[in-house]
Amino acid sequence: MCVDLIIGNDGAFSSVRQQMMKDTLLNYEQTYIPHGYMELYIPPNSSGQFNMDVNYLHIWPRNEFMMIALPNQDKSFTATLFMPFDIFNGISTGEEAMVFFREKFQDSIPLIGEEAIKETFRKNKALPMVSIKCSPYHFGGKTVIMGDAAHAMVPFYGQGMNAGFEDCIVFNDKLNEFNNDFDAALKAYTEYRKPDAQAINDLAMYNYIEMRKSVNSKMFLLRKKLDNFLYKLFPNSWIPLYTMVSFSRTRYHECIKRREWQDQMLTKSLNVGCVVLAMSFVVFGRHMLMKQGSFLMNLTEDLTGNFKSMFGGWVQQ
Ligand SMILES: Cc1cc2nc3c(=O)[nH]c(=O)nc-3n(C[C@H](O)[C@H](O)[C@H](O)COP(=O)(O)OP(=O)(O)OC[C@H]3O[C@@H](n4cnc5c(N)ncnc54)[C@H](O)[C@@H]3O)c2cc1C
């Protein structure tokens, strides 16, 4: 069979990619994280409405693991428990699942339901998550891989599918730019897309820690508040990283660069602030010392005067 172009959109364990690896110098890196995931279902409440506030990403952060819940259009939520396989493997019965939930996610039990939790753990196995980086994404002018086949990522930025759709836009742009010359367009596609695909892969891995752990830190929350405050003041120049990644077409690698610039600006401002504060202390301290110094001089003079009047000229000046 002869075809013009093969587009491999066949997921993280792509057969097209495997074939390309045999025929081209394709670099490949695959990382399994030690966590697996299991989905649980939160039905609508008895009035058919959402069981929790709908406009939020609900997170139960527990440092080493976490559960999140996202709303569905039918007013239910899908909760996903992300946890090390070691802990999943230690839960083998419905009752053990309940002991775990009572200890770690007590408030979610009425939302999911005791029977549903037991059933989910009895029937399902935790699934693995893999992060894949490879390059190039093309083979001559004949084959190209996109989506998870090219850049499967851990799901903590919610960008996997989005990045796949963005691949299509970029690919279409390159076809237009090179007048449907596949050789040139596919090469340009890899060159343009690689830094972005690898950046979102790294960001997703970073969020893996942020969501389950950093959100418990006061410093992290303070930084979030500061970011949002500056975003309100300068909506065009200070855009928080998450907003840039999720709600703009700013290229992923550009988002990381801008965030680094923001970090540098904050560090510089903090340093300048510390210097100003230290100088204020010095000036204020000096002022107080001088004030106290003149008070001490007056006090000494008063005491000397009193001694003089008591003991005549006996006290030496
Ligand atoms: C727990 C979890 C949560 C996620 N949450 C989000 C989210 O909130 N937002 C988001 O954007 N992304 C999310 N993702 C990522 C998203 O699901 C994937 O990035 C997306 O599905 C990738 O699409 P794809 O078409 O590249 O691959 P896939 O969805 O894997 O589709 C590949 C298709 O190719 C088929 N296939 C495979 N091999 C062959 C073959 N040899 N022949 C024929 N067909 C084949 C498969 O059957 C499948 O239908 C999440 C992923 C996980 C695991």
CSV table of N, CA, C and O and ligand atoms in Angstrom, one decimal, residues 9-12 15 37 39 70 80 82 129 146-149 155 158-162, ligand 1:
chain,number,residue,atom,x,y,z
A,9,ASN,N,-1.2,9.2,15.5
A,9,ASN,CA,-1.9,9.8,16.7
A,9,ASN,C,-2.3,8.6,17.6
A,9,ASN,O,-3.4,8.5,18.1
A,10,ASP,N,-1.4,7.7,17.8
A,10,ASP,CA,-1.8,6.4,18.4
A,10,ASP,C,-1.3,6.3,19.8
A,10,ASP,O,-1.0,5.2,20.3
A,11,GLY,N,-1.2,7.4,20.5
A,11,GLY,CA,-1.1,7.4,22.0
A,11,GLY,C,0.3,7.1,22.5
A,11,GLY,O,1.3,6.9,21.7
A,12,ALA,N,0.4,7.0,23.9
A,12,ALA,CA,1.7,6.9,24.5
A,12,ALA,C,2.5,5.7,24.1
A,12,ALA,O,3.7,5.8,24.1
A,15,SER,N,2.6,2.7,18.0
A,15,SER,CA,3.3,1.7,17.1
A,15,SER,C,4.1,2.5,16.0
A,15,SER,O,5.1,2.0,15.6
A,37,TYR,N,-3.0,6.0,39.4
A,37,TYR,CA,-4.3,6.8,39.7
A,37,TYR,C,-5.5,5.9,39.6
A,37,TYR,O,-5.5,4.8,38.9
A,39,GLU,N,-9.9,6.3,39.5
A,39,GLU,CA,-11.0,7.3,39.4
A,39,GLU,C,-12.2,6.8,40.3
A,39,GLU,O,-12.5,5.6,40.3
A,70,LEU,N,-13.1,16.9,39.5
A,70,LEU,CA,-13.4,17.9,38.5
A,70,LEU,C,-14.9,17.7,38.1
A,70,LEU,O,-15.4,16.5,38.0
A,80,THR,N,-10.3,11.8,41.2
A,80,THR,CA,-9.1,10.9,40.9
A,80,THR,C,-8.2,10.9,42.0
A,80,THR,O,-7.7,12.0,42.5
A,82,PHE,N,-4.6,10.1,43.2
A,82,PHE,CA,-3.2,9.8,42.8
A,82,PHE,C,-2.4,9.4,44.0
A,82,PHE,O,-2.3,10.2,45.0
A,129,MET,N,1.2,6.1,35.2
A,129,MET,CA,1.3,7.4,34.4
A,129,MET,C,2.8,7.5,33.9
A,129,MET,O,3.7,7.3,34.6
A,146,MET,N,2.1,12.8,16.6
A,146,MET,CA,1.5,13.9,17.3
A,146,MET,C,0.8,13.5,18.6
A,146,MET,O,0.6,12.3,18.8
A,147,GLY,N,0.5,14.4,19.5
A,147,GLY,CA,-0.3,14.0,20.7
A,147,GLY,C,0.6,13.2,21.6
A,147,GLY,O,1.8,13.3,21.6
A,148,ASP,N,0.0,12.3,22.4
A,148,ASP,CA,0.7,11.5,23.3
A,148,ASP,C,1.8,10.6,22.7
A,148,ASP,O,2.8,10.3,23.3
A,149,ALA,N,1.6,10.3,21.4
A,149,ALA,CA,2.6,9.5,20.7
A,149,ALA,C,4.0,10.3,20.7
A,149,ALA,O,5.0,9.7,20.8
A,155,PRO,N,-0.5,13.8,34.1
A,155,PRO,CA,-1.7,14.6,33.8
A,155,PRO,C,-1.9,15.8,34.7
A,155,PRO,O,-3.0,16.4,34.8
A,158,GLY,N,-3.2,19.2,33.3
A,158,GLY,CA,-4.5,19.2,32.5
A,158,GLY,C,-4.2,19.7,31.0
A,158,GLY,O,-5.1,20.3,30.4
A,159,GLN,N,-3.0,19.4,30.5
A,159,GLN,CA,-2.7,20.0,29.2
A,159,GLN,C,-2.4,18.9,28.1
A,159,GLN,O,-2.1,19.2,27.0
A,160,GLY,N,-2.5,17.6,28.5
A,160,GLY,CA,-2.2,16.6,27.5
A,160,GLY,C,-2.9,16.6,26.2
A,160,GLY,O,-2.4,16.7,25.1
A,161,MET,N,-4.3,16.7,26.4
A,161,MET,CA,-5.1,16.7,25.2
A,161,MET,C,-5.0,18.1,24.5
A,161,MET,O,-4.9,18.1,23.2
A,162,ASN,N,-4.9,19.1,25.3
A,162,ASN,CA,-4.8,20.4,24.8
A,162,ASN,C,-3.5,20.6,23.9
A,162,ASN,O,-3.6,21.1,22.8
B,1,LIG,C1,-5.8,10.5,34.6
B,1,LIG,C2,-5.6,11.4,33.4
B,1,LIG,C3,-6.2,12.7,33.4
B,1,LIG,C4,-6.1,13.5,32.3
B,1,LIG,N1,-6.6,14.8,32.3
B,1,LIG,C5,-6.4,15.6,31.3
B,1,LIG,C6,-7.0,16.9,31.3
B,1,LIG,O1,-7.7,17.3,32.3
B,1,LIG,N2,-6.8,17.7,30.2
B,1,LIG,C7,-6.1,17.3,29.1
B,1,LIG,O2,-5.9,18.1,28.2
B,1,LIG,N3,-5.5,16.1,29.1
B,1,LIG,C8,-5.7,15.2,30.1
B,1,LIG,N4,-5.1,14.0,30.1
B,1,LIG,C9,-4.3,13.6,28.9
B,1,LIG,C10,-5.1,13.2,27.7
B,1,LIG,O3,-6.0,12.1,28.1
B,1,LIG,C11,-4.2,12.7,26.6
B,1,LIG,O4,-3.2,13.6,26.5
B,1,LIG,C12,-4.9,12.6,25.3
B,1,LIG,O5,-5.9,11.6,25.4
B,1,LIG,C13,-4.0,12.2,24.2
B,1,LIG,O6,-4.7,12.0,23.0
B,1,LIG,P1,-4.0,11.2,21.8
B,1,LIG,O7,-5.1,11.1,20.8
B,1,LIG,O8,-2.7,11.7,21.5
B,1,LIG,O9,-3.8,9.7,22.4
B,1,LIG,P2,-4.9,8.7,23.0
B,1,LIG,O10,-6.1,9.4,23.7
B,1,LIG,O11,-4.2,7.7,23.8
B,1,LIG,O12,-5.5,8.0,21.7
B,1,LIG,C14,-4.8,7.1,20.9
B,1,LIG,C15,-5.7,6.2,20.2
B,1,LIG,O13,-5.0,5.4,19.2
B,1,LIG,C16,-5.5,4.1,19.3
B,1,LIG,N5,-4.4,3.2,18.9
B,1,LIG,C17,-3.3,2.9,19.6
B,1,LIG,N6,-2.5,2.0,19.0
B,1,LIG,C18,-3.2,1.8,17.8
B,1,LIG,C19,-2.9,1.0,16.7
B,1,LIG,N7,-1.7,0.3,16.6
B,1,LIG,N8,-3.7,1.0,15.6
B,1,LIG,C20,-4.9,1.7,15.7
B,1,LIG,N9,-5.2,2.5,16.7
B,1,LIG,C21,-4.3,2.5,17.8
B,1,LIG,C22,-5.9,3.9,20.8
B,1,LIG,O14,-6.9,2.9,20.8
B,1,LIG,C23,-6.6,5.3,21.0
B,1,LIG,O15,-7.9,5.3,20.6
B,1,LIG,C24,-5.3,13.1,31.2
B,1,LIG,C25,-4.7,11.8,31.2
B,1,LIG,C26,-4.9,11.0,32.3
B,1,LIG,C27,-4.2,9.6,32.3
